[in-house]
mmCIF file of C-alpha atoms and ligand atoms in Angstrom:
data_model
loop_
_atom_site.group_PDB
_atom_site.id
_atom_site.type_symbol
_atom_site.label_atom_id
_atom_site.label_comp_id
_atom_site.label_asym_id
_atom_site.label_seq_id
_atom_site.Cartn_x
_atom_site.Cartn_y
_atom_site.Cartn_z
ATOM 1 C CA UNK A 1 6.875 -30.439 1.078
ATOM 2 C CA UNK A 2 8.992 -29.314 -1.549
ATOM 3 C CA UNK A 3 8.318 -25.853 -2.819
ATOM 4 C CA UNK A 4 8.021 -24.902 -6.695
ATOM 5 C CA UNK A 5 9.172 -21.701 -7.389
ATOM 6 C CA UNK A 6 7.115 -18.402 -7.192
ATOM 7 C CA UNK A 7 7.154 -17.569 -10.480
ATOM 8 C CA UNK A 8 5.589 -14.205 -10.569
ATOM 9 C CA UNK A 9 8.115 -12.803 -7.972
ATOM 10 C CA UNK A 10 10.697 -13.360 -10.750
ATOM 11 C CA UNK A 11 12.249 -10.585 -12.571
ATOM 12 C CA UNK A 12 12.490 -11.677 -16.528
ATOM 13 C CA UNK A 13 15.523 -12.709 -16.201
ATOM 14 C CA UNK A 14 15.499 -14.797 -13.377
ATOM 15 C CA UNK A 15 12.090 -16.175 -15.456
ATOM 16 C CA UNK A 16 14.530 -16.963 -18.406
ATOM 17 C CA UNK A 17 16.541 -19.375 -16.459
ATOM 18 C CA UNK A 18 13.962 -20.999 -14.449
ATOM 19 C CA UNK A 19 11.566 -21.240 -18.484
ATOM 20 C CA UNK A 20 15.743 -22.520 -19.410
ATOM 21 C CA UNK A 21 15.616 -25.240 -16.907
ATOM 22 C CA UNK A 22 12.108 -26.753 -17.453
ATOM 23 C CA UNK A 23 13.549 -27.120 -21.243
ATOM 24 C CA UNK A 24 11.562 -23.981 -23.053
ATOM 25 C CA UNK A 25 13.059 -21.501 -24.950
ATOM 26 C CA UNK A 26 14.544 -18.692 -23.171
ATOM 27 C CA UNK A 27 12.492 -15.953 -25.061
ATOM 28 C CA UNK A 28 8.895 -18.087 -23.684
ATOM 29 C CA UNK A 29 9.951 -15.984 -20.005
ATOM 30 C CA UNK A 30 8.640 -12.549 -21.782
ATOM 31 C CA UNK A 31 5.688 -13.552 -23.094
ATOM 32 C CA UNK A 32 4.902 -15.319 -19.624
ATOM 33 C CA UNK A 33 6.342 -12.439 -17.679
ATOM 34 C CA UNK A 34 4.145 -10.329 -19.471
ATOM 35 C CA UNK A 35 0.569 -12.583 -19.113
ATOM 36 C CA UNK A 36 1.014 -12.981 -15.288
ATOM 37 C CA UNK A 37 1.293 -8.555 -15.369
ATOM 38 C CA UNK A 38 -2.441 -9.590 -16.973
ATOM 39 C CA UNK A 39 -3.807 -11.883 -14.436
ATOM 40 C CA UNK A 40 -4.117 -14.069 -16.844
ATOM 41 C CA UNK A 41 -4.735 -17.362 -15.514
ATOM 42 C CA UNK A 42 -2.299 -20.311 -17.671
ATOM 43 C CA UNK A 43 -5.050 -21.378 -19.659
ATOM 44 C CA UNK A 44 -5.919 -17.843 -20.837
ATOM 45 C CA UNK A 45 -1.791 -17.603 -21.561
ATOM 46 C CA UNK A 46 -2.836 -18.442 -25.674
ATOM 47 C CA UNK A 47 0.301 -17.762 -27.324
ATOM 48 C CA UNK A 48 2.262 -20.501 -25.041
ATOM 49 C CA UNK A 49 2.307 -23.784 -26.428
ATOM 50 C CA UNK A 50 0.208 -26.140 -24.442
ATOM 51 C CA UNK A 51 3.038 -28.407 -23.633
ATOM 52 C CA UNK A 52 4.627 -25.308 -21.697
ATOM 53 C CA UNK A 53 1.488 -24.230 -20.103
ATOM 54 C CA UNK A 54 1.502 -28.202 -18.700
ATOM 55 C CA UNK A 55 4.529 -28.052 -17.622
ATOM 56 C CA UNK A 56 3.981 -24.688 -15.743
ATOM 57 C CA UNK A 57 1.165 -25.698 -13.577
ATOM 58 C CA UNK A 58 3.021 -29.044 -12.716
ATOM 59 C CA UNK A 59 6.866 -27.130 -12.006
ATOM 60 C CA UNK A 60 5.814 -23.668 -11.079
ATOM 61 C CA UNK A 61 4.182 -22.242 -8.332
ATOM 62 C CA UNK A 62 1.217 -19.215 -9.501
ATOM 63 C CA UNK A 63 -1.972 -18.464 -8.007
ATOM 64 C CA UNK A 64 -3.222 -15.102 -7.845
ATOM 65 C CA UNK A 65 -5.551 -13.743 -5.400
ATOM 66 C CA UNK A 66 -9.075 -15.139 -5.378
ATOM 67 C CA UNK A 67 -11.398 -12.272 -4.950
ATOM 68 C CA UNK A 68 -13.430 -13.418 -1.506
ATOM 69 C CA UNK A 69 -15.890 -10.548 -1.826
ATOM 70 C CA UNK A 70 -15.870 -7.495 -4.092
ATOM 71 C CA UNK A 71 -17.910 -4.273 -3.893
ATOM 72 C CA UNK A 72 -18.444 -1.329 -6.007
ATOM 73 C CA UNK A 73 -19.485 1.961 -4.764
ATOM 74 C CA UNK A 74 -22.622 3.298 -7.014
ATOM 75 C CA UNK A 75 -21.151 6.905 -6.198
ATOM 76 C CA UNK A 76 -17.648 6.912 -7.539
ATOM 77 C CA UNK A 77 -17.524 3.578 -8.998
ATOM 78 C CA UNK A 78 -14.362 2.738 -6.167
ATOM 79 C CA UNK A 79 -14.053 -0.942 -6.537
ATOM 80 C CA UNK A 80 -13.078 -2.850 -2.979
ATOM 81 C CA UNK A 81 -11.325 -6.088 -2.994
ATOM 82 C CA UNK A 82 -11.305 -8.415 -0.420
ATOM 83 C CA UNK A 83 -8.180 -11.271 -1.863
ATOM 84 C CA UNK A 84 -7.212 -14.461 -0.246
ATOM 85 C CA UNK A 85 -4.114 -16.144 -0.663
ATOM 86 C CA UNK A 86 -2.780 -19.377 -1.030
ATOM 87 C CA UNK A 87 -2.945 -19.886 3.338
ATOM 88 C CA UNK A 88 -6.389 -18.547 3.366
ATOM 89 C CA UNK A 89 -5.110 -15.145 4.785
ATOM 90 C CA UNK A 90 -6.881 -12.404 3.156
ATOM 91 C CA UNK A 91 -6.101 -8.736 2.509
ATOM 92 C CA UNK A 92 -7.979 -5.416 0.647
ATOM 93 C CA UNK A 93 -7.362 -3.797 -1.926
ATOM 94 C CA UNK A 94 -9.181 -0.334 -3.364
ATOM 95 C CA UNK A 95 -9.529 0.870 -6.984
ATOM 96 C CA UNK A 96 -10.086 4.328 -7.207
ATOM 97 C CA UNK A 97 -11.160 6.269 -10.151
ATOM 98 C CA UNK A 98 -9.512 9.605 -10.493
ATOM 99 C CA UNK A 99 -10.034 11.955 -13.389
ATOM 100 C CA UNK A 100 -6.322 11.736 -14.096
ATOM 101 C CA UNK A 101 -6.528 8.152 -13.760
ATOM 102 C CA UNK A 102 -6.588 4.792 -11.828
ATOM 103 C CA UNK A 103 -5.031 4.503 -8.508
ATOM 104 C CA UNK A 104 -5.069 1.041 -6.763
ATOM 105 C CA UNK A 105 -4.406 0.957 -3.088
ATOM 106 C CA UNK A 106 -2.686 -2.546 -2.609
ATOM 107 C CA UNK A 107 -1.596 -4.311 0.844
ATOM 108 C CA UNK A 108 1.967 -5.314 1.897
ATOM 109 C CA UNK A 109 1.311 -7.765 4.881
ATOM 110 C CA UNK A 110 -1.784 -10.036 6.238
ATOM 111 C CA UNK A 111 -2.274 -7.891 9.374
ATOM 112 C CA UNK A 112 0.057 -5.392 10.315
ATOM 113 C CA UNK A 113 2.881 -5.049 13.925
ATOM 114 C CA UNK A 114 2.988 -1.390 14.136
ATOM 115 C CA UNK A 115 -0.201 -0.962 16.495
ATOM 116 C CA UNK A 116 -1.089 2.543 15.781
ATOM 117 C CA UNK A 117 -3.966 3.224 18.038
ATOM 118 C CA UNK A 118 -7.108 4.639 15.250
ATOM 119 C CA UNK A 119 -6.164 1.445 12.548
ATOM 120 C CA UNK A 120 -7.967 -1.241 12.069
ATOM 121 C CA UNK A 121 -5.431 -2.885 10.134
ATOM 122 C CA UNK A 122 -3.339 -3.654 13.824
ATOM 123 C CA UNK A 123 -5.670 -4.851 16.085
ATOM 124 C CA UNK A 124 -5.061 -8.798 15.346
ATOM 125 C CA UNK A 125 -1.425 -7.648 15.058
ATOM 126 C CA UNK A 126 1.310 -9.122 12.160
ATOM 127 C CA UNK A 127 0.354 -12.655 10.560
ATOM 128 C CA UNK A 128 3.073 -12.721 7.818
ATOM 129 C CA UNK A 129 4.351 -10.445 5.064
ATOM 130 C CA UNK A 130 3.244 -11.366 1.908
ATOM 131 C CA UNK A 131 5.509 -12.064 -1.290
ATOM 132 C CA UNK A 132 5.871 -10.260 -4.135
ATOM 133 C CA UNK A 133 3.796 -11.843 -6.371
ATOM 134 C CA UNK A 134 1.209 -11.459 -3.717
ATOM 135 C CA UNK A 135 1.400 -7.503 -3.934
ATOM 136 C CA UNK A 136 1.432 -7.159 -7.458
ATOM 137 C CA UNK A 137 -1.030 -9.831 -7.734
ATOM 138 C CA UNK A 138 -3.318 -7.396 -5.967
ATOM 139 C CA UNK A 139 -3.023 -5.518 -8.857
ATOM 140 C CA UNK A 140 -2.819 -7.643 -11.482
ATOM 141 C CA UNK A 141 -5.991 -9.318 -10.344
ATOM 142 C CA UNK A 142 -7.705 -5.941 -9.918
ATOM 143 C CA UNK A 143 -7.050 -5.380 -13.283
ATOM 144 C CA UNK A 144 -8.201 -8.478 -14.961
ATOM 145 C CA UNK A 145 -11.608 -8.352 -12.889
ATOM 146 C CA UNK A 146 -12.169 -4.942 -13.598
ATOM 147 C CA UNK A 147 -11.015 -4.349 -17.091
ATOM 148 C CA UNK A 148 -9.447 -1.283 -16.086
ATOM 149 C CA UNK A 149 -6.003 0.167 -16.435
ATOM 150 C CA UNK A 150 -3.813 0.665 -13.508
ATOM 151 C CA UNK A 151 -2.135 4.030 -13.651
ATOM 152 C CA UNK A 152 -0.792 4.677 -10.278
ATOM 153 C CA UNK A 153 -0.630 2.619 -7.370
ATOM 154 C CA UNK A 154 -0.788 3.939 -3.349
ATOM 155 C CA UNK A 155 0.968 1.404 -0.277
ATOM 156 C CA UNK A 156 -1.371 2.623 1.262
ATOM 157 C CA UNK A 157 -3.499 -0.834 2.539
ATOM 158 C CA UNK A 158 -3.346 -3.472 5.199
ATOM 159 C CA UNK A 159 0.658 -3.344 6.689
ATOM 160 C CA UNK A 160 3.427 -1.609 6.684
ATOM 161 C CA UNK A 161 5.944 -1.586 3.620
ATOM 162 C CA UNK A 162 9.160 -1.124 4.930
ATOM 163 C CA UNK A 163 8.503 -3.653 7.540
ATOM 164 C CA UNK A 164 8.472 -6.156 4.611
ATOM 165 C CA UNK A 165 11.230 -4.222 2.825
ATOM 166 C CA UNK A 166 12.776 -6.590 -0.087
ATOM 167 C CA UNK A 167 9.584 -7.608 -0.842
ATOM 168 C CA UNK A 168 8.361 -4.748 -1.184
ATOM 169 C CA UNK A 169 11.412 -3.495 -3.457
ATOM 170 C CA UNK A 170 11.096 -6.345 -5.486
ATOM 171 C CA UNK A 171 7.555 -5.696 -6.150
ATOM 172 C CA UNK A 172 8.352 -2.121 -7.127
ATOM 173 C CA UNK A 173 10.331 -3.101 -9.669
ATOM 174 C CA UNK A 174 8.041 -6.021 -11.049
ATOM 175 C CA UNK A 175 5.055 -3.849 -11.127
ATOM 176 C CA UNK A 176 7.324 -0.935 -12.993
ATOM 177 C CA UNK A 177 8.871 -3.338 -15.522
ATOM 178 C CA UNK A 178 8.427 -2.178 -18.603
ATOM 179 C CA UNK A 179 7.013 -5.828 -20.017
ATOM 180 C CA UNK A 180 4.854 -6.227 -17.417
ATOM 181 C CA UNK A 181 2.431 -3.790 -16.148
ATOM 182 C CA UNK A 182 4.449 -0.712 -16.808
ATOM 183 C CA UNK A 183 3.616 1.560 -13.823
ATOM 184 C CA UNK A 184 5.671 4.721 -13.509
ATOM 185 C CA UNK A 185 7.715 4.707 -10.248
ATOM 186 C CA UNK A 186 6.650 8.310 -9.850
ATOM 187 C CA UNK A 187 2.794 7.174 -10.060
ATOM 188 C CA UNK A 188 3.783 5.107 -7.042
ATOM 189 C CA UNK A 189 3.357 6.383 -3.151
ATOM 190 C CA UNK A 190 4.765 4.702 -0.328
ATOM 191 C CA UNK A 191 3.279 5.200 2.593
ATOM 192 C CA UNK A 192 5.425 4.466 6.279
ATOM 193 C CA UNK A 193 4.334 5.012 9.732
ATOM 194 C CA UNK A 194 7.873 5.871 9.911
ATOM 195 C CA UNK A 195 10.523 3.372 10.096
ATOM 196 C CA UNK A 196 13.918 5.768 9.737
ATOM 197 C CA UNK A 197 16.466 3.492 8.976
ATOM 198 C CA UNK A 198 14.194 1.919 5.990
ATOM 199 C CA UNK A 199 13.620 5.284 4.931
ATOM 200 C CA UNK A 200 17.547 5.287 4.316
ATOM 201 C CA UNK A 201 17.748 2.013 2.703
ATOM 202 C CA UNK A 202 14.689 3.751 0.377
ATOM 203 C CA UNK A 203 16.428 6.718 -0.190
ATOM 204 C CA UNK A 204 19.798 4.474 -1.706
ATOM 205 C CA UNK A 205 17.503 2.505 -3.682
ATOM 206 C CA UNK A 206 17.499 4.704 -7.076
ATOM 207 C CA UNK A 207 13.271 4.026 -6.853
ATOM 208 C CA UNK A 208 11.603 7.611 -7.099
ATOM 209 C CA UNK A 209 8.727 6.855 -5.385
ATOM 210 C CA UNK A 210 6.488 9.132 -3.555
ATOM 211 C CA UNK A 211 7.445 8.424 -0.220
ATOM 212 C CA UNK A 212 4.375 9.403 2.158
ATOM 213 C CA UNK A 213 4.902 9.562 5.741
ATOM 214 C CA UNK A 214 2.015 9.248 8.640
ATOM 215 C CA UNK A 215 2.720 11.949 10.888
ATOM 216 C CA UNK A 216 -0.563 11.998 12.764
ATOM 217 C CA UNK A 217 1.099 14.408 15.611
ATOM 218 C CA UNK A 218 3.709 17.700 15.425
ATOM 219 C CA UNK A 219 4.440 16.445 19.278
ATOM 220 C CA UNK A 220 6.423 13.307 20.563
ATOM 221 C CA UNK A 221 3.923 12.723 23.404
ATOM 222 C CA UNK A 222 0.941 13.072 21.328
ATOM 223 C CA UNK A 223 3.020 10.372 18.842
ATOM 224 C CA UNK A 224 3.930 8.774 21.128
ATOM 225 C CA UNK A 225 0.044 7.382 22.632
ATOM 226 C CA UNK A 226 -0.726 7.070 18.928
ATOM 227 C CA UNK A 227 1.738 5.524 16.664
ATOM 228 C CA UNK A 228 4.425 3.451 18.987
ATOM 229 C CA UNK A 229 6.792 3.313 16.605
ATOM 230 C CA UNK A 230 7.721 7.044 17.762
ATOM 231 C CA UNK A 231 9.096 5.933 20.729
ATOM 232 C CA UNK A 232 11.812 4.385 19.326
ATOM 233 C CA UNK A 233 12.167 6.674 15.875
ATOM 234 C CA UNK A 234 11.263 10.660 17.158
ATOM 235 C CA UNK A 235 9.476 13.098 14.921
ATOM 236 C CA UNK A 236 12.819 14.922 14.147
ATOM 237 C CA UNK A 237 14.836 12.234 13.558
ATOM 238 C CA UNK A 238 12.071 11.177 11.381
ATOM 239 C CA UNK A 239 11.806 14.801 9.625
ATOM 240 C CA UNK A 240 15.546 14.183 9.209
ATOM 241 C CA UNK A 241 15.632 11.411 6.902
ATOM 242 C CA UNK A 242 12.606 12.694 5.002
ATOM 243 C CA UNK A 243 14.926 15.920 4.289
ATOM 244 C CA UNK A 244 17.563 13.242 3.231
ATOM 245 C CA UNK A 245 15.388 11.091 1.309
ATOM 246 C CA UNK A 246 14.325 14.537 -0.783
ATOM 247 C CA UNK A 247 17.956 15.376 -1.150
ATOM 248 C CA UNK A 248 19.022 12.179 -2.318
ATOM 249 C CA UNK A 249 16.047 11.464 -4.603
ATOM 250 C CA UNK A 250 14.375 15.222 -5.425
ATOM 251 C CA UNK A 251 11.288 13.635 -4.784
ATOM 252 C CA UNK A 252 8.810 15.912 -2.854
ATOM 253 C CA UNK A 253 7.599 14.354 0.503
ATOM 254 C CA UNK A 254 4.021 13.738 1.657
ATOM 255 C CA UNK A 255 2.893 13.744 4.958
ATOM 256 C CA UNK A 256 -0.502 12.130 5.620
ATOM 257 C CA UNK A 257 -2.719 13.366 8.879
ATOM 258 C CA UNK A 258 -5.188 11.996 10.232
ATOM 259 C CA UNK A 259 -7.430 14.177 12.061
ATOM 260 C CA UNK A 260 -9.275 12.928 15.313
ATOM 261 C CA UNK A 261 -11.566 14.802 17.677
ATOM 262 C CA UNK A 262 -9.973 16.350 20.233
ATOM 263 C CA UNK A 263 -6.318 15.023 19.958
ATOM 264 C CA UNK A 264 -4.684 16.359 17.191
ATOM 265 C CA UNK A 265 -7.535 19.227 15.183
ATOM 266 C CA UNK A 266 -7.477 22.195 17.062
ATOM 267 C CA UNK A 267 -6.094 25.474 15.142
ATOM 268 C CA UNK A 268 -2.770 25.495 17.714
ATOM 269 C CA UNK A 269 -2.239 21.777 16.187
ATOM 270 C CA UNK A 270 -2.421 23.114 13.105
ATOM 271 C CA UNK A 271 -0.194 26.191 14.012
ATOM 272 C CA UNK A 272 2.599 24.029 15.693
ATOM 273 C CA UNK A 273 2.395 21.333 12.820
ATOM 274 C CA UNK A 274 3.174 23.553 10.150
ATOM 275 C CA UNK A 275 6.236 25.064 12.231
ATOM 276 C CA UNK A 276 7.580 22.056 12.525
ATOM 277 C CA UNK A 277 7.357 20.816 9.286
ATOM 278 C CA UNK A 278 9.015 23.775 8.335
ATOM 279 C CA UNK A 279 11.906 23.627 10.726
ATOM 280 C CA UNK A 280 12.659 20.025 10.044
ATOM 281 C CA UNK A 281 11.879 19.689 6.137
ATOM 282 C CA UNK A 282 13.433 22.958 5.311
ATOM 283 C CA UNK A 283 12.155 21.750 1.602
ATOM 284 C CA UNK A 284 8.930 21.538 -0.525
ATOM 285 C CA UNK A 285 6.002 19.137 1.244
ATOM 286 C CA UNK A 286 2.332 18.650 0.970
ATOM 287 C CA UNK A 287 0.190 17.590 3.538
ATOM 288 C CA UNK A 288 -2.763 15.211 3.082
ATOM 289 C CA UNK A 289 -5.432 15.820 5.545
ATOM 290 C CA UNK A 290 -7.473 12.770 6.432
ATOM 291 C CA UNK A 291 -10.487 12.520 8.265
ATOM 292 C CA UNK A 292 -10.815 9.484 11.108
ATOM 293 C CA UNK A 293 -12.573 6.931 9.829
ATOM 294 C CA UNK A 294 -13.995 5.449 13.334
ATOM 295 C CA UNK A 295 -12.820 1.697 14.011
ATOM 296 C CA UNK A 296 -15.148 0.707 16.419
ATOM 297 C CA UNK A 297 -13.052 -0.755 18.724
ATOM 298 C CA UNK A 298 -10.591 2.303 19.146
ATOM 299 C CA UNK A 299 -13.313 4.628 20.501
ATOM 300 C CA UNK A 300 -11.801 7.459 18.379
ATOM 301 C CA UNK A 301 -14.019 10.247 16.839
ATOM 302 C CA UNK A 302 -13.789 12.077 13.723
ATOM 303 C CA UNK A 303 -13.791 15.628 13.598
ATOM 304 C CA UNK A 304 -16.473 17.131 10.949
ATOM 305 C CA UNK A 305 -15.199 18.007 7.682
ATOM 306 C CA UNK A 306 -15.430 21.768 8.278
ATOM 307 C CA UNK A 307 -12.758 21.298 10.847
ATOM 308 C CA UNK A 308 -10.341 19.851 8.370
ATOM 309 C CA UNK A 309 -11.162 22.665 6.088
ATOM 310 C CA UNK A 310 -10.125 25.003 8.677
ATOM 311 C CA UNK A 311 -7.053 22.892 9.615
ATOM 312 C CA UNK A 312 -6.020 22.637 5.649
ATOM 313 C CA UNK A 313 -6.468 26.756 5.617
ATOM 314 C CA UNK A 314 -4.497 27.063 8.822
ATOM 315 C CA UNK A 315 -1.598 24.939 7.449
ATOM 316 C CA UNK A 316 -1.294 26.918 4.263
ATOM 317 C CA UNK A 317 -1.772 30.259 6.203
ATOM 318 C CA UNK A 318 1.717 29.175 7.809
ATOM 319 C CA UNK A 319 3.605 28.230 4.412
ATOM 320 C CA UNK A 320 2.692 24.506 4.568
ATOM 321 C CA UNK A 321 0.884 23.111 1.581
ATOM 322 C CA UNK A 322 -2.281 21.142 2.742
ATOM 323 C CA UNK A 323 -5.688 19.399 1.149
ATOM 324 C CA UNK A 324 -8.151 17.436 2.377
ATOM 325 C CA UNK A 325 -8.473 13.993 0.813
ATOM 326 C CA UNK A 326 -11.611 13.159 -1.011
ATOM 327 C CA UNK A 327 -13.546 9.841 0.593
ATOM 328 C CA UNK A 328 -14.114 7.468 -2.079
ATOM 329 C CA UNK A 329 -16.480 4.996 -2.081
ATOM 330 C CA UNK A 330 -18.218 6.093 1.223
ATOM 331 C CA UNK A 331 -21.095 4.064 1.029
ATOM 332 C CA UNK A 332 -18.743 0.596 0.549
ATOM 333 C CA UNK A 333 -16.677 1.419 3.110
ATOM 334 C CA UNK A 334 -13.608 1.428 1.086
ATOM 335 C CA UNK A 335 -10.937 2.274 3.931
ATOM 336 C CA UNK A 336 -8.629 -0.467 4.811
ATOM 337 C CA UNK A 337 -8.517 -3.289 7.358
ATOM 338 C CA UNK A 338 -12.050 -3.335 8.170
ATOM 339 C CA UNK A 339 -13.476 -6.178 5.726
ATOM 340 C CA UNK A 340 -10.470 -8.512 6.877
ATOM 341 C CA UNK A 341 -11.464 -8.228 10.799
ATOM 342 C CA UNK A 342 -14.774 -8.562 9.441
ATOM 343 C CA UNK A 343 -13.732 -12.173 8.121
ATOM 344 C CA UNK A 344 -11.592 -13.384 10.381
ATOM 345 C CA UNK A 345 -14.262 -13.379 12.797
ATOM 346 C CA UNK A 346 -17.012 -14.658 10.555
ATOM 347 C CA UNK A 347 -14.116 -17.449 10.368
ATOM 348 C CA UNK A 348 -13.909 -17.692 14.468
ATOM 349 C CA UNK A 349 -18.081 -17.463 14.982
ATOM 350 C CA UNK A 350 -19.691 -18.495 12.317
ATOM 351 C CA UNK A 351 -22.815 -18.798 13.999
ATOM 352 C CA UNK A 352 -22.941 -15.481 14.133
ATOM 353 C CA UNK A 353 -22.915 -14.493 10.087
ATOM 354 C CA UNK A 354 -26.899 -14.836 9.716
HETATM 355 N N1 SAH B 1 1.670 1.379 7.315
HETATM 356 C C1 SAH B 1 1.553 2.465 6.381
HETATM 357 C C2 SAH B 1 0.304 2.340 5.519
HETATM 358 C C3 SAH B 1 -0.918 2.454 6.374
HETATM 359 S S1 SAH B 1 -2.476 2.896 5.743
HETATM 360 C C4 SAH B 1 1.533 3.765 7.139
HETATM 361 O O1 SAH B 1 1.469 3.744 8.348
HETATM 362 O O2 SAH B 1 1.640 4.811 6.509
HETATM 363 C C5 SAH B 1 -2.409 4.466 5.052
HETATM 364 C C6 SAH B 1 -2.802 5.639 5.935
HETATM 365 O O3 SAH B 1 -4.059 5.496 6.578
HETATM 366 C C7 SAH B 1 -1.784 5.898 7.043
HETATM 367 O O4 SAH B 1 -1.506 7.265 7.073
HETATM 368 C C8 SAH B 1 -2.544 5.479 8.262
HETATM 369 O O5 SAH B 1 -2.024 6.078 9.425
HETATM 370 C C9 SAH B 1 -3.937 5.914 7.920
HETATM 371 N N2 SAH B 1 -5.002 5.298 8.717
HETATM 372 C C10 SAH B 1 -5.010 4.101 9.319
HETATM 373 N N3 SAH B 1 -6.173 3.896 9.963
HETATM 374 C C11 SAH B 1 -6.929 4.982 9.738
HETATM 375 C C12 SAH B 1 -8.231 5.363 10.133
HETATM 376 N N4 SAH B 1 -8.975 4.579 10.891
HETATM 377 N N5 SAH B 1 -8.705 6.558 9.717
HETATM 378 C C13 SAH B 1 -7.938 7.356 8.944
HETATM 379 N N6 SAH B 1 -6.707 7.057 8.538
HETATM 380 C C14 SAH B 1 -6.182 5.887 8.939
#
């Protein structure tokens, strides 16, 4: 089957010549560049002549996310998205309402290859990366549906970015374009369990993201059970590039850390991680602490929150900058990967659902 082209992955320019070759005037690419930013559907595109908007849905491939199940937290207002695409795959995303603004926390790939050992996002592995329309159609969608603004956006959902690397670029600067939805680069995190070369690529780019790296561990063994992708990139070859990516783009890295019971809270973690974040950054980093958020399946515990306060205190007590992240939308269950296990095997029982 012939494929029509993926319109909303299009930069305006490219959109210019493809509007050029269905016989439209060149200066018709804005105004639809700027409606898909909307998630407007073609119909709701009123300033296009109908004749163009015909032609569209007969040359050009564009179909956003369908929202498969949607939730809203009554305590924060967090709004979870469960999207599936045009194969039926689905994927999350999480509006969160901050009082400096909206943050959406969008998905790179259905499924993810990395197989860290606490996510849930991993344990059906990698089904495909998805395109960059699909990513900022996460958004885009989110922002029809919910009326809201988008301010900032986190890669922080199902996959892992810079495993899907030119799409992922090529959303960045789609969902940054000034005629579409305008999002500040620097309102952007990326968030890598730590692919080093990528990190490279990233640095070169002339992007300035945040770039936000997993840690999880100070030690190679203890990063090594969790994340596998440490034994092939080490935790100071990983620090390494971090320090280059801040030197090349004076953009402060962020560490995330996930805290679980018993292998990676105790005050000597703490103690140890903060040395070597020192010794390898040897520049300005913050540290987001994260509490576990059990996945069944992994039989990992979360520590209580008191133990992340004390882990936060003990970081700053040894010159590293530290908070504990606020859990949004606790009672929807707003962290990632869940809701799409949870419907892929509705989809493989479905006897089961009632
Ligand atoms: N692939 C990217 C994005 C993953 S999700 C990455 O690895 O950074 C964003 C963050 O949530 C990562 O730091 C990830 O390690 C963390 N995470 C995944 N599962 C989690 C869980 N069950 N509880 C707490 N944090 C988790």
């Amino acid at each position: 089957m012939e494929q029509r082209p993926d319109i909303m992955s299009m930069m305006p320019e490219e959109l210019a010549e493809f509007v050029r070759s269905i016989g439209e005037k060149p200066y018709r690419a804005e105004q639809l560049f700027t409606w898909m930013a909307k998630g407007a559907e073609i119909d709701e595109m009123t300033n296009l002549p109908k004749s163009f908007r015909d032609k569209l849905k007969e040359c050009a491939e564009y179909r956003l996310p369908k929202i498969e199940e949607k939730f809203v937290s009554k305590i924060d207002g967090t709004v979870k998205y469960l999207f599936s695409l045009v194969d039926g795959e689905c994927v999350e995303s999480v509006l969160m309402k901050y009082e400096h603004g909206n943050t959406l926390c969008v998905s790179s790939q259905a499924g993810c290859a990395m197989g860290c050992k606490f996510c849930a996002s991993t344990l059906n592995g990698r089904v495909r990366n998805l395109t960059p329309s699909e990513i900022l159609g996460q958004a885009a969608k989110a922002a029809h549906d919910s009326g809201e603004r988008v301010d900032g956006i986190v890669m922080m959902g199902i996959g892992e970015p810079l495993d899907n690397y030119d799409n992922v670029i090529r959303f960045l600067k789609l969902v940054s374009h000034e005629k579409g939805m305008g999002i500040g680069l620097r309102h952007i995190s990326l968030s890598t369990c730590g692919l080093v070369p990528k990190i490279y690529n990233l640095a070169e780019e002339g992007l300035p993201v945040t770039l936000s790296v997993s840690l999880h561990a100070w030690d190679d063994r203890i990063r090594d059970e969790l994340m596998p992708v440490n034994r092939k990139y080490k935790i100071a070859q990983l620090l390494e590039a971090c320090r280059k990516y801040f030197e090349k783009t004076g953009r402060r890295v962020s560490f995330e850390y996930t805290l679980i019971a018993g292998k990676n809270d105790s005050k000597e973690d703490a103690v140890q991680l903060a040395k070597v974040i020192r010794q390898g950054m040897r520049a300005p980093t913050h540290v987001n602490l994260i509490l576990l958020n059990e996945v069944k399946e992994t039989g990992l515990k979360t520590p209580a929150r008191q133990r992340a306060r004390e882990f936060a205190a003990e970081l700053d007590k040894n010159g590293v900058n530290a908070t504990v992240r606020r859990k949004l939308g606790s009672d929807i269950d707003a962290s990632c990967g869940q809701l799409r296990l949870k419907k892929l095997a509705e989809r493989e029982n479905p006897a089961e659902q009632n």
